[in-house]
PDB file of C-alpha atoms in Angstrom:
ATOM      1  CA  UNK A   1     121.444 107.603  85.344  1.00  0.00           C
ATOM      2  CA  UNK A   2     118.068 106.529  87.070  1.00  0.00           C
ATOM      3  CA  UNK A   3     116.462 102.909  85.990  1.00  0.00           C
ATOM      4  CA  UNK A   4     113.380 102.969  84.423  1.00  0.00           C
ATOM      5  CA  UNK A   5     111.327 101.592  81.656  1.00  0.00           C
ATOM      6  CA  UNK A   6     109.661 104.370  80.558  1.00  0.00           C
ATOM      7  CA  UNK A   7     111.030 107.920  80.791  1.00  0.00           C
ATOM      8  CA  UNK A   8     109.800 110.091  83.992  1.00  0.00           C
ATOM      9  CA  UNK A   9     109.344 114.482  83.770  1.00  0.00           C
ATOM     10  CA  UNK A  10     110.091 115.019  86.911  1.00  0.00           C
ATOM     11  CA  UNK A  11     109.233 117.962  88.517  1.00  0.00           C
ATOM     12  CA  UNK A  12     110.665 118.830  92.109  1.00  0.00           C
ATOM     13  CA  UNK A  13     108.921 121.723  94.153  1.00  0.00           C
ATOM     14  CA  UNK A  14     109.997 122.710  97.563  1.00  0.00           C
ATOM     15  CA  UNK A  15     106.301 122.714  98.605  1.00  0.00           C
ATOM     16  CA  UNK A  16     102.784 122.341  97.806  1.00  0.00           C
ATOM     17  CA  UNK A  17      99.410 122.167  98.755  1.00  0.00           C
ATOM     18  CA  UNK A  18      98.709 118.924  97.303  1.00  0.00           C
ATOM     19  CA  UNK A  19     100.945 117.393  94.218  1.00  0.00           C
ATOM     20  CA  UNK A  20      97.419 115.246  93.159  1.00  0.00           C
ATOM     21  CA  UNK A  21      96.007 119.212  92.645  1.00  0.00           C
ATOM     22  CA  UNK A  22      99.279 120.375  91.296  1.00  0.00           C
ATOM     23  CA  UNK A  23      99.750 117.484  88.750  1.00  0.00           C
ATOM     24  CA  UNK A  24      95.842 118.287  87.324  1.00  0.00           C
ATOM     25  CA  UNK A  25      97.427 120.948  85.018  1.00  0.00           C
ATOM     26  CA  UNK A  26      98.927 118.596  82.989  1.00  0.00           C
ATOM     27  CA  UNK A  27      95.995 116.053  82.054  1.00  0.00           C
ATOM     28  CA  UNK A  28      96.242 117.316  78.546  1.00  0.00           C
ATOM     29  CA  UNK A  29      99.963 117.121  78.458  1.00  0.00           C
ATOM     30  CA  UNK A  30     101.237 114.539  75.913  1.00  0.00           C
ATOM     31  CA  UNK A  31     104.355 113.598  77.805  1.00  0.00           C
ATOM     32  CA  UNK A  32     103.629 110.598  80.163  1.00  0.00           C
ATOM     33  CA  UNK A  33     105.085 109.424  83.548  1.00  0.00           C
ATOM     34  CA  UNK A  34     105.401 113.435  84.759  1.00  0.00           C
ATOM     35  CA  UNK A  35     106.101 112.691  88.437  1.00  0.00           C
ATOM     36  CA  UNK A  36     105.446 115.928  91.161  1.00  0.00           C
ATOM     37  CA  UNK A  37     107.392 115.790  93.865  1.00  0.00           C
ATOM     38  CA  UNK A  38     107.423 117.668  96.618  1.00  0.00           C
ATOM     39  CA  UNK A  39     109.615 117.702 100.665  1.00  0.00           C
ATOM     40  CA  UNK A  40     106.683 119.540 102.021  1.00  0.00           C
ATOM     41  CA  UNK A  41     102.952 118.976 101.014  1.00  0.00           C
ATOM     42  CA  UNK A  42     101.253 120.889 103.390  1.00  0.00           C
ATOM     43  CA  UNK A  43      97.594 119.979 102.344  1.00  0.00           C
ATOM     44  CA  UNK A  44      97.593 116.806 101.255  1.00  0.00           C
ATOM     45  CA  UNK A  45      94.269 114.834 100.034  1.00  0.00           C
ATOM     46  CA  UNK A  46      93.775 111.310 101.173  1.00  0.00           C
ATOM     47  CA  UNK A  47      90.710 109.172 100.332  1.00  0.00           C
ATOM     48  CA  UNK A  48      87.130 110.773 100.942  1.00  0.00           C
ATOM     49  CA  UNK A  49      89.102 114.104 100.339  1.00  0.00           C
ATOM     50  CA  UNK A  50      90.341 113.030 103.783  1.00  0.00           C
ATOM     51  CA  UNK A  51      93.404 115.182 104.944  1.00  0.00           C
ATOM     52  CA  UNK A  52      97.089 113.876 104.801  1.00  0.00           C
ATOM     53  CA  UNK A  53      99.309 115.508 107.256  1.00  0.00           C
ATOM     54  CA  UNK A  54     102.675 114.497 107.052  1.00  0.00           C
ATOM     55  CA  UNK A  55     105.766 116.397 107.987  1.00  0.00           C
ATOM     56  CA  UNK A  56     108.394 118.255 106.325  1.00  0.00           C
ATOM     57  CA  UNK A  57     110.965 116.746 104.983  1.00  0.00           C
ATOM     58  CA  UNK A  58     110.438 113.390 106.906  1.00  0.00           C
ATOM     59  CA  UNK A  59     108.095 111.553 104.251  1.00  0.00           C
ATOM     60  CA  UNK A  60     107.622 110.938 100.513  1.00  0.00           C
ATOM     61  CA  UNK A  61     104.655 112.557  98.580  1.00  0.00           C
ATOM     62  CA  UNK A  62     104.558 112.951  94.969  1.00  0.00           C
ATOM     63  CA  UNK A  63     102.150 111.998  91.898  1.00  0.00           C
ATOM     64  CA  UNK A  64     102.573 110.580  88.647  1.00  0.00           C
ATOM     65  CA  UNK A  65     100.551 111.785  85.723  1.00  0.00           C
ATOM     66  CA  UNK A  66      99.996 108.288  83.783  1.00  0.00           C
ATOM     67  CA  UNK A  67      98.372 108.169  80.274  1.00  0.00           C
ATOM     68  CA  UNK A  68      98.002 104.491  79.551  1.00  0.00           C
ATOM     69  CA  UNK A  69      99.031 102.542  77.192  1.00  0.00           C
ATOM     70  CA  UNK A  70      96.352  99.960  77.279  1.00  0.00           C
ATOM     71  CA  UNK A  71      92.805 100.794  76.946  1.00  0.00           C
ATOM     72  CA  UNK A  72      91.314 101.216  79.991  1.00  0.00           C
ATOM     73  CA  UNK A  73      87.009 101.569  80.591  1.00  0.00           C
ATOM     74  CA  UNK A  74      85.982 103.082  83.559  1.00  0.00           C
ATOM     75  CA  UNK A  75      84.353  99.782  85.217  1.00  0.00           C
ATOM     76  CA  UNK A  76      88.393  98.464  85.696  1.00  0.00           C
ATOM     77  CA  UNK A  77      89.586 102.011  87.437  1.00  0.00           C
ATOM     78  CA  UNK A  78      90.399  99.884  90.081  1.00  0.00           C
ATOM     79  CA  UNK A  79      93.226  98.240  88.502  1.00  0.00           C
ATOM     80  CA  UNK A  80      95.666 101.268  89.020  1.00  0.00           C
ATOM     81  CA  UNK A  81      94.959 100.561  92.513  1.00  0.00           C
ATOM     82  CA  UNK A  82      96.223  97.449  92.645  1.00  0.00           C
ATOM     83  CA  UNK A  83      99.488  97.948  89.988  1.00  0.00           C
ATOM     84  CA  UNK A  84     100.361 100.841  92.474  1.00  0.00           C
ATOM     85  CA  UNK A  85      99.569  98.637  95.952  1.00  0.00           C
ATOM     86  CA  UNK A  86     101.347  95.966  94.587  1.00  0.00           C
ATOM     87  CA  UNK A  87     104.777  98.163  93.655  1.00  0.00           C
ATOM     88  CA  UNK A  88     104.722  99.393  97.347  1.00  0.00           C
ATOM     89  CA  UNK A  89     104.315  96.156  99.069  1.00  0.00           C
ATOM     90  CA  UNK A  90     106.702  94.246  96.739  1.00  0.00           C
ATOM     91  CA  UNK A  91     109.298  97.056  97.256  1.00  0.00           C
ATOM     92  CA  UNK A  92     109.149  97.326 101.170  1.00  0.00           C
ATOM     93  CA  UNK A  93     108.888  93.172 101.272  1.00  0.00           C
ATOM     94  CA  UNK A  94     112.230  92.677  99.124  1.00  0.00           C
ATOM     95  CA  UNK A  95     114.496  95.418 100.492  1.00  0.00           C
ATOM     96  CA  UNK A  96     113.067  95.518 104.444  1.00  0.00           C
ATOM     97  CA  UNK A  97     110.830  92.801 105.445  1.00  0.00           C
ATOM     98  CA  UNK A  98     113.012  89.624 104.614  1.00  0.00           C
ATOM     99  CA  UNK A  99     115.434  90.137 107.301  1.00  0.00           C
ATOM    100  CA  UNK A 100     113.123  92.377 109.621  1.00  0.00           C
ATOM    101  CA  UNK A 101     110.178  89.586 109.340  1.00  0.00           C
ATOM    102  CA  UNK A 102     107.661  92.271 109.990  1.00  0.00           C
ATOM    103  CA  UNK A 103     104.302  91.729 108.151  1.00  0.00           C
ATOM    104  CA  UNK A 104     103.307  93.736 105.469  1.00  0.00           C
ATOM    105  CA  UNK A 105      99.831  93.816 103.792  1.00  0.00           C
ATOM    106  CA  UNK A 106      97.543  95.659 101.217  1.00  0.00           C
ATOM    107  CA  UNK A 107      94.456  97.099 103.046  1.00  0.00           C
ATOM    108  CA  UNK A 108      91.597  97.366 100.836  1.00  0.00           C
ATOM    109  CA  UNK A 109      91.579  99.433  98.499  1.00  0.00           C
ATOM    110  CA  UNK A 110      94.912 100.796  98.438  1.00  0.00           C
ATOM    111  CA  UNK A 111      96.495 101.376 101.763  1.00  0.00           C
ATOM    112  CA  UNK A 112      99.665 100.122 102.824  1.00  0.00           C
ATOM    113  CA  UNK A 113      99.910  98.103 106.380  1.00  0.00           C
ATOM    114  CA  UNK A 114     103.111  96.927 108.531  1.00  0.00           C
ATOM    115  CA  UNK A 115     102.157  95.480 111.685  1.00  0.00           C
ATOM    116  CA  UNK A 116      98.511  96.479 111.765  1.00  0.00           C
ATOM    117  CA  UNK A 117      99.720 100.368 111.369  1.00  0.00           C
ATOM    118  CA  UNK A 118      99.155 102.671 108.185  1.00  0.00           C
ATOM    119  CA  UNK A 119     102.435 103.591 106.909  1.00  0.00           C
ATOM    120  CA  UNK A 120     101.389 104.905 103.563  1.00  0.00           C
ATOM    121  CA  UNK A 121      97.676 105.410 101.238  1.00  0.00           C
ATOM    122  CA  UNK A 122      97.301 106.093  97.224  1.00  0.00           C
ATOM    123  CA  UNK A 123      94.838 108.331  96.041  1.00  0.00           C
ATOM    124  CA  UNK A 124      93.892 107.380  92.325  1.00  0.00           C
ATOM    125  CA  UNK A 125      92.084 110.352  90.410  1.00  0.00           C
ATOM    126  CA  UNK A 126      90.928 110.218  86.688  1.00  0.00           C
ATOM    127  CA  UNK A 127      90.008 111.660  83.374  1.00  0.00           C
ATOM    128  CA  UNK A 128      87.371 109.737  81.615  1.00  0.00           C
ATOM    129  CA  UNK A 129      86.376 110.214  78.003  1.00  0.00           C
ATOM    130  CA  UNK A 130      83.543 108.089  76.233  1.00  0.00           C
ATOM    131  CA  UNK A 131      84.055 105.438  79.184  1.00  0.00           C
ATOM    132  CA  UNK A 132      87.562 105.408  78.548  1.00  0.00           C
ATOM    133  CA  UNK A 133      90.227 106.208  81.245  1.00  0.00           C
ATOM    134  CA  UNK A 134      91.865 108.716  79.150  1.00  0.00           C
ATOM    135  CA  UNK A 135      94.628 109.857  82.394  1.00  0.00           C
ATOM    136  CA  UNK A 136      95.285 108.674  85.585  1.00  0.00           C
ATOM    137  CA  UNK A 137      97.034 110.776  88.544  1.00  0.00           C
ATOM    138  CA  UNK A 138      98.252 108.603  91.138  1.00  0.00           C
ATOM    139  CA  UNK A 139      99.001 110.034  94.524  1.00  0.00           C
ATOM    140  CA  UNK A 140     101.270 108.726  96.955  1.00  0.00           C
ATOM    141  CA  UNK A 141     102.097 109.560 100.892  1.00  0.00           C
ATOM    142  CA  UNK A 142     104.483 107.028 102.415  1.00  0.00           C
ATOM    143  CA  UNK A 143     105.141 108.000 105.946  1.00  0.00           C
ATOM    144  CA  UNK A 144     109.242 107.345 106.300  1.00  0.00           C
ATOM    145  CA  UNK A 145     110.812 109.379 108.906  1.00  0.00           C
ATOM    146  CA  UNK A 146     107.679 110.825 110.880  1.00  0.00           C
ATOM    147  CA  UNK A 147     107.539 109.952 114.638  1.00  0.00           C
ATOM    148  CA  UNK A 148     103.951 112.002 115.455  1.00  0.00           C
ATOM    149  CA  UNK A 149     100.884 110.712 114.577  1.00  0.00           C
ATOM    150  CA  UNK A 150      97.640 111.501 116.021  1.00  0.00           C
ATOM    151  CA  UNK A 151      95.789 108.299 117.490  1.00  0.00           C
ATOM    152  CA  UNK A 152      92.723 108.255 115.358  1.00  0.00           C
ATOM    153  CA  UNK A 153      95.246 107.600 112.574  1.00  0.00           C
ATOM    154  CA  UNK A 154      96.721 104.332 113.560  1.00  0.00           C
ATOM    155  CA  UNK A 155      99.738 105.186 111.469  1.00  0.00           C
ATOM    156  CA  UNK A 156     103.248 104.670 111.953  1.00  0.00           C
ATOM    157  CA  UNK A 157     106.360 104.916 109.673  1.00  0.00           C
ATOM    158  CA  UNK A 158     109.207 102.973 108.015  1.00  0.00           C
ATOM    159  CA  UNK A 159     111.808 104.376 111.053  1.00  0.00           C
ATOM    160  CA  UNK A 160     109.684 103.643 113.681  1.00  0.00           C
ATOM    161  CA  UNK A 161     109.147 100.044 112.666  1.00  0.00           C
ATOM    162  CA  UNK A 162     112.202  98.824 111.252  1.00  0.00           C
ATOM    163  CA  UNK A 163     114.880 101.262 112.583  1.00  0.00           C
ATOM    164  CA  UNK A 164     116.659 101.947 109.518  1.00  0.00           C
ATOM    165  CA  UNK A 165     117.828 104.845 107.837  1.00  0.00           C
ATOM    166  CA  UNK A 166     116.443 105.390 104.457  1.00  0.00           C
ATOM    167  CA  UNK A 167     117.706 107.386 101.783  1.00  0.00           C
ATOM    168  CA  UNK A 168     114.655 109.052 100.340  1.00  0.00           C
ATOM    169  CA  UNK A 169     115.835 109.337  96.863  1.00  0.00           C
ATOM    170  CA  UNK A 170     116.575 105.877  96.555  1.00  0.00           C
ATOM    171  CA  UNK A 171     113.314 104.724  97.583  1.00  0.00           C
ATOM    172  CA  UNK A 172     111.419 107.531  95.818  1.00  0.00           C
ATOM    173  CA  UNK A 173     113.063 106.436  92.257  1.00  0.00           C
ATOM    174  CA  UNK A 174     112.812 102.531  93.283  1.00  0.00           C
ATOM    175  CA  UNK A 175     109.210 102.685  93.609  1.00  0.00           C
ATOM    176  CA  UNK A 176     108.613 104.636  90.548  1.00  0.00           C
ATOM    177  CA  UNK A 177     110.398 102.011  88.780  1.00  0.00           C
ATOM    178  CA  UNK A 178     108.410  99.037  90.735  1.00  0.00           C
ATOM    179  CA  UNK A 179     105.249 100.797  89.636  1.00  0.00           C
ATOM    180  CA  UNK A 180     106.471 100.934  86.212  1.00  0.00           C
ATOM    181  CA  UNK A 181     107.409  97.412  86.203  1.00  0.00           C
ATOM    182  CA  UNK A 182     104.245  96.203  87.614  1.00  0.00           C
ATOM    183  CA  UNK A 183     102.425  98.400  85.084  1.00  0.00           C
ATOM    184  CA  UNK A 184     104.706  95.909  82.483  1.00  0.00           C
ATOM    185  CA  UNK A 185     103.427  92.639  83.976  1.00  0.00           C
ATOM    186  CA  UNK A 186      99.860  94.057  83.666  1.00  0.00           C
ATOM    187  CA  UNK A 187     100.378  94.711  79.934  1.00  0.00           C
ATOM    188  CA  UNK A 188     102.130  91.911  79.201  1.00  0.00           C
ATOM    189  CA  UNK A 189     100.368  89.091  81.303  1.00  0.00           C
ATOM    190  CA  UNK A 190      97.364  90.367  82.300  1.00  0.00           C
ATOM    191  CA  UNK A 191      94.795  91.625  84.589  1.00  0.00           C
ATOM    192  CA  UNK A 192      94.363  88.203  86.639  1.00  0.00           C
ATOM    193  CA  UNK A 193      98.184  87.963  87.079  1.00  0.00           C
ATOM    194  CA  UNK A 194      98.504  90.957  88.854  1.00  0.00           C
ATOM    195  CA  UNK A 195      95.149  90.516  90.797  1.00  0.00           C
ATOM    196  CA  UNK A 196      96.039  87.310  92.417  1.00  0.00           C
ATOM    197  CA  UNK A 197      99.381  88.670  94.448  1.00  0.00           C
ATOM    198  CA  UNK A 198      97.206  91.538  95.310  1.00  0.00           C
ATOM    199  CA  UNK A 199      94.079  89.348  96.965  1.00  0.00           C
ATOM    200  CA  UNK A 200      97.223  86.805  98.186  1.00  0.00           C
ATOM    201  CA  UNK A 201      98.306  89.992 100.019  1.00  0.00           C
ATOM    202  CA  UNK A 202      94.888  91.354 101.732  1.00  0.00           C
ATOM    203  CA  UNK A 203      94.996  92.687 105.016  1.00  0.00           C
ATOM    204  CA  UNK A 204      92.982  90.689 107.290  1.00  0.00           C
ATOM    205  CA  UNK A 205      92.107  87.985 104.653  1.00  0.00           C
ATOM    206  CA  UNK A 206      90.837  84.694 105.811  1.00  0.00           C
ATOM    207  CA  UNK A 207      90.670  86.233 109.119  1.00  0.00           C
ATOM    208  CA  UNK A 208      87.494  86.612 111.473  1.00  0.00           C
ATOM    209  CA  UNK A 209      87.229  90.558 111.435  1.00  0.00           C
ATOM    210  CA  UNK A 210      85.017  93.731 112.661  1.00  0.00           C
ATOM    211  CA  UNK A 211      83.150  95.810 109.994  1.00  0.00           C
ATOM    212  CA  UNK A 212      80.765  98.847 110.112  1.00  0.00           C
ATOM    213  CA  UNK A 213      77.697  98.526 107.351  1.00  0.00           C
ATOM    214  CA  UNK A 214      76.976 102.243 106.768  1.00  0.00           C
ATOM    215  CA  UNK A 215      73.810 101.250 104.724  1.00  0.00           C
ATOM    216  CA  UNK A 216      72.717  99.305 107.795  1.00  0.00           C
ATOM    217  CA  UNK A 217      74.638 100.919 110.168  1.00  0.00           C
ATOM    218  CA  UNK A 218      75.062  97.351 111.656  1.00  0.00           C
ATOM    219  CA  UNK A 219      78.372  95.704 112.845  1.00  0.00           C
ATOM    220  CA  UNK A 220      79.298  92.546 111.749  1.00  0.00           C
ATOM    221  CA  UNK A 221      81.647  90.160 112.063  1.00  0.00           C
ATOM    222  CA  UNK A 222      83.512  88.500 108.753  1.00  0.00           C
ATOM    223  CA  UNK A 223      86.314  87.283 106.769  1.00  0.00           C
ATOM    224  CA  UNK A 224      87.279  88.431 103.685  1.00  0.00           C
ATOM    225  CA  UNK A 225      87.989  86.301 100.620  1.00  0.00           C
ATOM    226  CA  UNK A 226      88.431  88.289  97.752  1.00  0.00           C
ATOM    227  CA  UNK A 227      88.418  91.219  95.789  1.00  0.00           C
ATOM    228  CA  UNK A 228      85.956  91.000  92.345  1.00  0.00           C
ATOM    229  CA  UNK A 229      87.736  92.119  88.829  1.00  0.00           C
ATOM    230  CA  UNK A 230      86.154  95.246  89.395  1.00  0.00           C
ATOM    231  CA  UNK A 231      87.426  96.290  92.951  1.00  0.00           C
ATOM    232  CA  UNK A 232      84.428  95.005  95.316  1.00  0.00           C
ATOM    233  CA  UNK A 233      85.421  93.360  98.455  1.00  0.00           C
ATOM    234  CA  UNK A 234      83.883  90.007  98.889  1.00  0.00           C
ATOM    235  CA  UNK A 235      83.311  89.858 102.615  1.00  0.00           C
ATOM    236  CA  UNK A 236      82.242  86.246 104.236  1.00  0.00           C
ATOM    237  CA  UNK A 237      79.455  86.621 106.571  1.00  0.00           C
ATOM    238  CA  UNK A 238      77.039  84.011 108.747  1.00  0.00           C
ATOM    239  CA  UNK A 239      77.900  81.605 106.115  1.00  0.00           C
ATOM    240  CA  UNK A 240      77.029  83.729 103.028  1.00  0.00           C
ATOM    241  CA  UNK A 241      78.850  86.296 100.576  1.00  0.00           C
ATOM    242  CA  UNK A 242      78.554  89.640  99.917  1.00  0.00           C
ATOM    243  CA  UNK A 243      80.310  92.360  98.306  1.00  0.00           C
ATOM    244  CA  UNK A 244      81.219  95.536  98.987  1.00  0.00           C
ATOM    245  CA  UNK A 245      82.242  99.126  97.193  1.00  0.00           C
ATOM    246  CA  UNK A 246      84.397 101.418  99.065  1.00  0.00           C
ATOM    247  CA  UNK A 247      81.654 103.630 100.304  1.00  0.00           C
ATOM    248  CA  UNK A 248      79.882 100.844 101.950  1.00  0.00           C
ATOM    249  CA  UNK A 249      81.811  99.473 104.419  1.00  0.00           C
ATOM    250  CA  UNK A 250      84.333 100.501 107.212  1.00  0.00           C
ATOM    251  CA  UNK A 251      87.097  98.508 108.558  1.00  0.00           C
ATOM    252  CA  UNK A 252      87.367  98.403 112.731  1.00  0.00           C
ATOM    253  CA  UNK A 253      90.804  97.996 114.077  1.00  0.00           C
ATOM    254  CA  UNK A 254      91.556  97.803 117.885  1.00  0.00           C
TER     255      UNK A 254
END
């Protein structure tokens, strides 16, 4: 018997183009927490309908069809992001970090970073009604077992970094339940609460950085301090602030 606070539907398919696509058929389902899970997504969707290769077998991809149980308007979408970021990092930190001491971090928006390398991205896609978030499909690739990565990526995997073996069904149903349970503390205590370990855990925070403007198309050099309650980056630049959406900034890593 699997842990969890809520329920899951899980469905298991041997492959898939892309479980965010699959899982779009049932927005209008009235079961919640259907998890798609697939050993082989051959077409995966990252952010910017950016492609997600990973390899068969060797990583974990799968997406959770979420109805929520708190109202949610469209201006805090970004607050899946950081329920879901959160689970991963909190997950990988308790179980692999403590005795491996490698650094883990939340890249802005929602990837996830272990010594400066990508080892896993969420895509969050959703259903508004009347300015309500009516369902949320949360996609997740965590890179586990995969040794191959082409250089543009700057990606890596759990294997490579801490050399351990992991038991992918364990660590699929663990983070289901760490999403869950995050998801709890944000009902129960509150946007703020849940925001603060997420800005505490900010790649490159505090940190003088390099960043491509593509309004500009200028590089600069800043630290960021925060993230707004509505998902902009706060970036600190020749003494002044500014914020940032998604779109509007890139970050460069050597």
């Amino acid at each position: 018997m699997k842990k969890f606070i809520w329920p899951i539907n899980l469905i298991a398919l041997k492959e898939i183009t892309s479980t965010n696509q699959y899982a779009k058929k049932y927005v209008d389902e009235k079961h919640n927490w259907i998890v798609i899970w697939t050993m082989n997504q051959i077409k995966g969707i990252g952010m910017h309908k950016n492609s997600w290769n990973t390899e068969k077998k060797k990583n974990l991809t799968f997406s959770i069809v979420l109805k929520s149980i708190k109202i949610l308007y469209v201006q805090k979408i970004y607050i899946i992001n950081v329920i879901v970021s959160n689970a991963i990092h909190k997950i990988l930190y308790k179980y692999y970090n403590k005795r491996n001491k490698e650094k883990i971090w939340i890249k802005w928006p929602n990837d996830i970073i272990i010594n400066n390398k990508k080892i896993g991205g969420i895509l969050i896609e959703n259903s508004v009604f009347s300015k309500k978030i009516h369902t949320i499909i949360i996609g997740i690739g965590l890179n586990i077992y995969q040794k191959e990565f082409k250089k543009e990526w700057n990606a890596s995997s759990l294997k490579e970094i801490f050399n351990l073996n992991f038991d992918l069904d364990y660590l699929f149903y663990k983070i289901i339940y760490f999403i869950q349970k995050e998801y709890l503390l944000f009902i129960t205590h509150g946007e703020k609460f849940i925001r603060e370990y997420y800005i505490n855990h900010l790649y490159l925070k505090d940190q003088i950085s390099l960043f491509y403007i593509y309004k500009t198309k200028n590089y600069i050099f800043g630290k960021i301090r925060s993230v707004t309650d509505q998902g902009i980056l706060i970036i600190e630049f020749n003494e002044k602030l500014y914020s940032f959406s998604y779109k509007e900034i890139k970050f460069l890593i050597s």
